[in-house]
Amino acid sequence: MIITINNLERNTADDVVTTAHWNASLTDGDYSASAYGTQSFTRDEESPAFIAFDALTEADVVGWLTLDVGLEDNLQAQIDEQKAPTTISGTPWQEDLTEAVSL
């Protein structure tokens, strides 16, 4: 599973990050699934772990995230559904385009 940070929101007064927007993705051959989320933070500049905004890396912010334990399993379930669908959609009165072309 790959986690990327899409955007950060921060206070203009002190550049403290308040929210991270993230994306999680999983790929299996031609199949893929993804999830998007946000996480809010309360950071203290006096904290020994405080990192100035200009010095942040994506890995730093990914390390702050608290993701659901079942996230990767959920993404895998989406891929499994793509590989072997358990439901399909359509109506019985619409012709398959390949049938209509061959007539």
mmCIF file of C-alpha atoms in Angstrom:
data_model
loop_
_atom_site.group_PDB
_atom_site.id
_atom_site.type_symbol
_atom_site.label_atom_id
_atom_site.label_comp_id
_atom_site.label_asym_id
_atom_site.label_seq_id
_atom_site.Cartn_x
_atom_site.Cartn_y
_atom_site.Cartn_z
ATOM 1 C CA MET A 1 0.000 0.000 0.000
ATOM 2 C CA ILE A 2 1.302 3.419 -0.940
ATOM 3 C CA ILE A 3 0.382 6.473 1.112
ATOM 4 C CA THR A 4 0.832 9.926 -0.390
ATOM 5 C CA ILE A 5 0.148 13.348 1.055
ATOM 6 C CA ASN A 6 -1.884 15.461 -1.375
ATOM 7 C CA ASN A 7 -2.055 18.705 0.585
ATOM 8 C CA LEU A 8 -1.359 20.272 3.965
ATOM 9 C CA GLU A 9 -3.357 22.972 5.693
ATOM 10 C CA ARG A 10 -1.491 25.186 8.143
ATOM 11 C CA ASN A 11 -1.940 28.243 10.307
ATOM 12 C CA THR A 12 -0.683 31.413 8.652
ATOM 13 C CA ALA A 13 0.554 32.848 11.951
ATOM 14 C CA ASP A 14 3.036 30.083 12.763
ATOM 15 C CA ASP A 15 3.034 27.620 9.823
ATOM 16 C CA VAL A 16 1.883 24.778 12.097
ATOM 17 C CA VAL A 17 0.232 22.015 10.074
ATOM 18 C CA THR A 18 -3.363 21.475 11.162
ATOM 19 C CA THR A 19 -4.655 19.022 8.546
ATOM 20 C CA ALA A 20 -3.151 16.526 6.134
ATOM 21 C CA HIS A 21 -5.032 15.295 3.066
ATOM 22 C CA TRP A 22 -3.837 11.815 2.103
ATOM 23 C CA ASN A 23 -4.409 9.104 -0.461
ATOM 24 C CA ALA A 24 -3.815 5.381 -0.001
ATOM 25 C CA SER A 25 -3.513 3.161 -3.066
ATOM 26 C CA LEU A 26 -2.978 -0.505 -3.761
ATOM 27 C CA THR A 27 -2.272 -2.073 -7.151
ATOM 28 C CA ASP A 28 -2.420 -5.710 -8.216
ATOM 29 C CA GLY A 29 -1.531 -6.064 -11.897
ATOM 30 C CA ASP A 30 -4.162 -4.226 -13.933
ATOM 31 C CA TYR A 31 -6.384 -3.673 -10.892
ATOM 32 C CA SER A 32 -6.151 -0.848 -8.399
ATOM 33 C CA ALA A 33 -8.060 0.691 -5.518
ATOM 34 C CA SER A 34 -7.615 3.867 -3.553
ATOM 35 C CA ALA A 35 -8.963 5.738 -0.558
ATOM 36 C CA TYR A 36 -8.814 9.402 0.378
ATOM 37 C CA GLY A 37 -8.887 10.897 3.820
ATOM 38 C CA THR A 38 -7.905 13.771 6.046
ATOM 39 C CA GLN A 39 -6.433 13.901 9.491
ATOM 40 C CA SER A 40 -6.282 16.871 11.823
ATOM 41 C CA PHE A 41 -3.377 17.624 14.131
ATOM 42 C CA THR A 42 -2.607 19.748 17.128
ATOM 43 C CA ARG A 43 1.100 20.509 17.146
ATOM 44 C CA ASP A 44 3.097 22.335 19.762
ATOM 45 C CA GLU A 45 6.145 24.342 18.633
ATOM 46 C CA GLU A 46 7.709 23.615 22.030
ATOM 47 C CA SER A 47 7.505 19.875 21.441
ATOM 48 C CA PRO A 48 10.878 18.190 20.933
ATOM 49 C CA ALA A 49 9.343 16.435 17.903
ATOM 50 C CA PHE A 50 8.222 19.689 16.256
ATOM 51 C CA ILE A 51 9.423 20.064 12.661
ATOM 52 C CA ALA A 52 9.241 23.458 10.976
ATOM 53 C CA PHE A 53 6.968 23.527 7.918
ATOM 54 C CA ASP A 54 9.826 24.256 5.502
ATOM 55 C CA ALA A 55 11.744 21.243 6.835
ATOM 56 C CA LEU A 56 8.851 18.734 6.595
ATOM 57 C CA THR A 57 9.082 15.758 4.276
ATOM 58 C CA GLU A 58 6.234 13.627 3.017
ATOM 59 C CA ALA A 59 7.620 10.750 5.101
ATOM 60 C CA ASP A 60 7.362 12.924 8.246
ATOM 61 C CA VAL A 61 3.682 13.618 7.634
ATOM 62 C CA VAL A 62 2.877 10.022 6.652
ATOM 63 C CA GLY A 63 4.410 9.030 9.987
ATOM 64 C CA TRP A 64 1.922 11.274 11.801
ATOM 65 C CA LEU A 65 -1.107 9.551 10.251
ATOM 66 C CA THR A 66 -3.267 7.194 12.247
ATOM 67 C CA LEU A 67 -4.864 5.034 9.557
ATOM 68 C CA ASP A 68 -7.555 2.427 10.117
ATOM 69 C CA VAL A 69 -6.097 -1.008 10.769
ATOM 70 C CA GLY A 70 -8.301 -2.524 8.049
ATOM 71 C CA LEU A 71 -7.484 0.019 5.331
ATOM 72 C CA GLU A 72 -5.208 -2.243 3.312
ATOM 73 C CA ASP A 73 -7.672 -5.158 3.643
ATOM 74 C CA ASN A 74 -10.450 -2.855 2.416
ATOM 75 C CA LEU A 75 -8.413 -1.829 -0.630
ATOM 76 C CA GLN A 76 -7.613 -5.489 -1.345
ATOM 77 C CA ALA A 77 -11.331 -6.330 -1.105
ATOM 78 C CA GLN A 78 -12.056 -3.645 -3.716
ATOM 79 C CA ILE A 79 -9.474 -5.195 -6.024
ATOM 80 C CA ASP A 80 -10.849 -8.703 -5.425
ATOM 81 C CA GLU A 81 -14.317 -7.388 -6.369
ATOM 82 C CA GLN A 82 -12.910 -5.943 -9.596
ATOM 83 C CA LYS A 83 -11.291 -9.277 -10.468
ATOM 84 C CA ALA A 84 -14.392 -11.369 -9.714
ATOM 85 C CA PRO A 85 -17.472 -9.136 -9.439
ATOM 86 C CA THR A 86 -20.229 -10.339 -7.140
ATOM 87 C CA THR A 87 -22.730 -7.867 -8.608
ATOM 88 C CA ILE A 88 -23.209 -6.412 -12.076
ATOM 89 C CA SER A 89 -25.496 -3.723 -13.448
ATOM 90 C CA GLY A 90 -27.585 -3.269 -16.555
ATOM 91 C CA THR A 91 -31.102 -3.684 -17.856
ATOM 92 C CA PRO A 92 -32.551 -6.626 -19.787
ATOM 93 C CA TRP A 93 -33.997 -4.372 -22.506
ATOM 94 C CA GLN A 94 -30.687 -2.862 -23.622
ATOM 95 C CA GLU A 95 -28.901 -4.775 -26.347
ATOM 96 C CA ASP A 96 -25.238 -5.531 -26.039
ATOM 97 C CA LEU A 97 -23.461 -3.227 -28.507
ATOM 98 C CA THR A 98 -21.492 -6.127 -29.996
ATOM 99 C CA GLU A 99 -24.760 -7.957 -30.754
ATOM 100 C CA ALA A 100 -26.288 -4.861 -32.331
ATOM 101 C CA VAL A 101 -23.244 -4.352 -34.581
ATOM 102 C CA SER A 102 -23.227 -7.966 -35.791
ATOM 103 C CA LEU A 103 -26.902 -7.896 -36.833
#
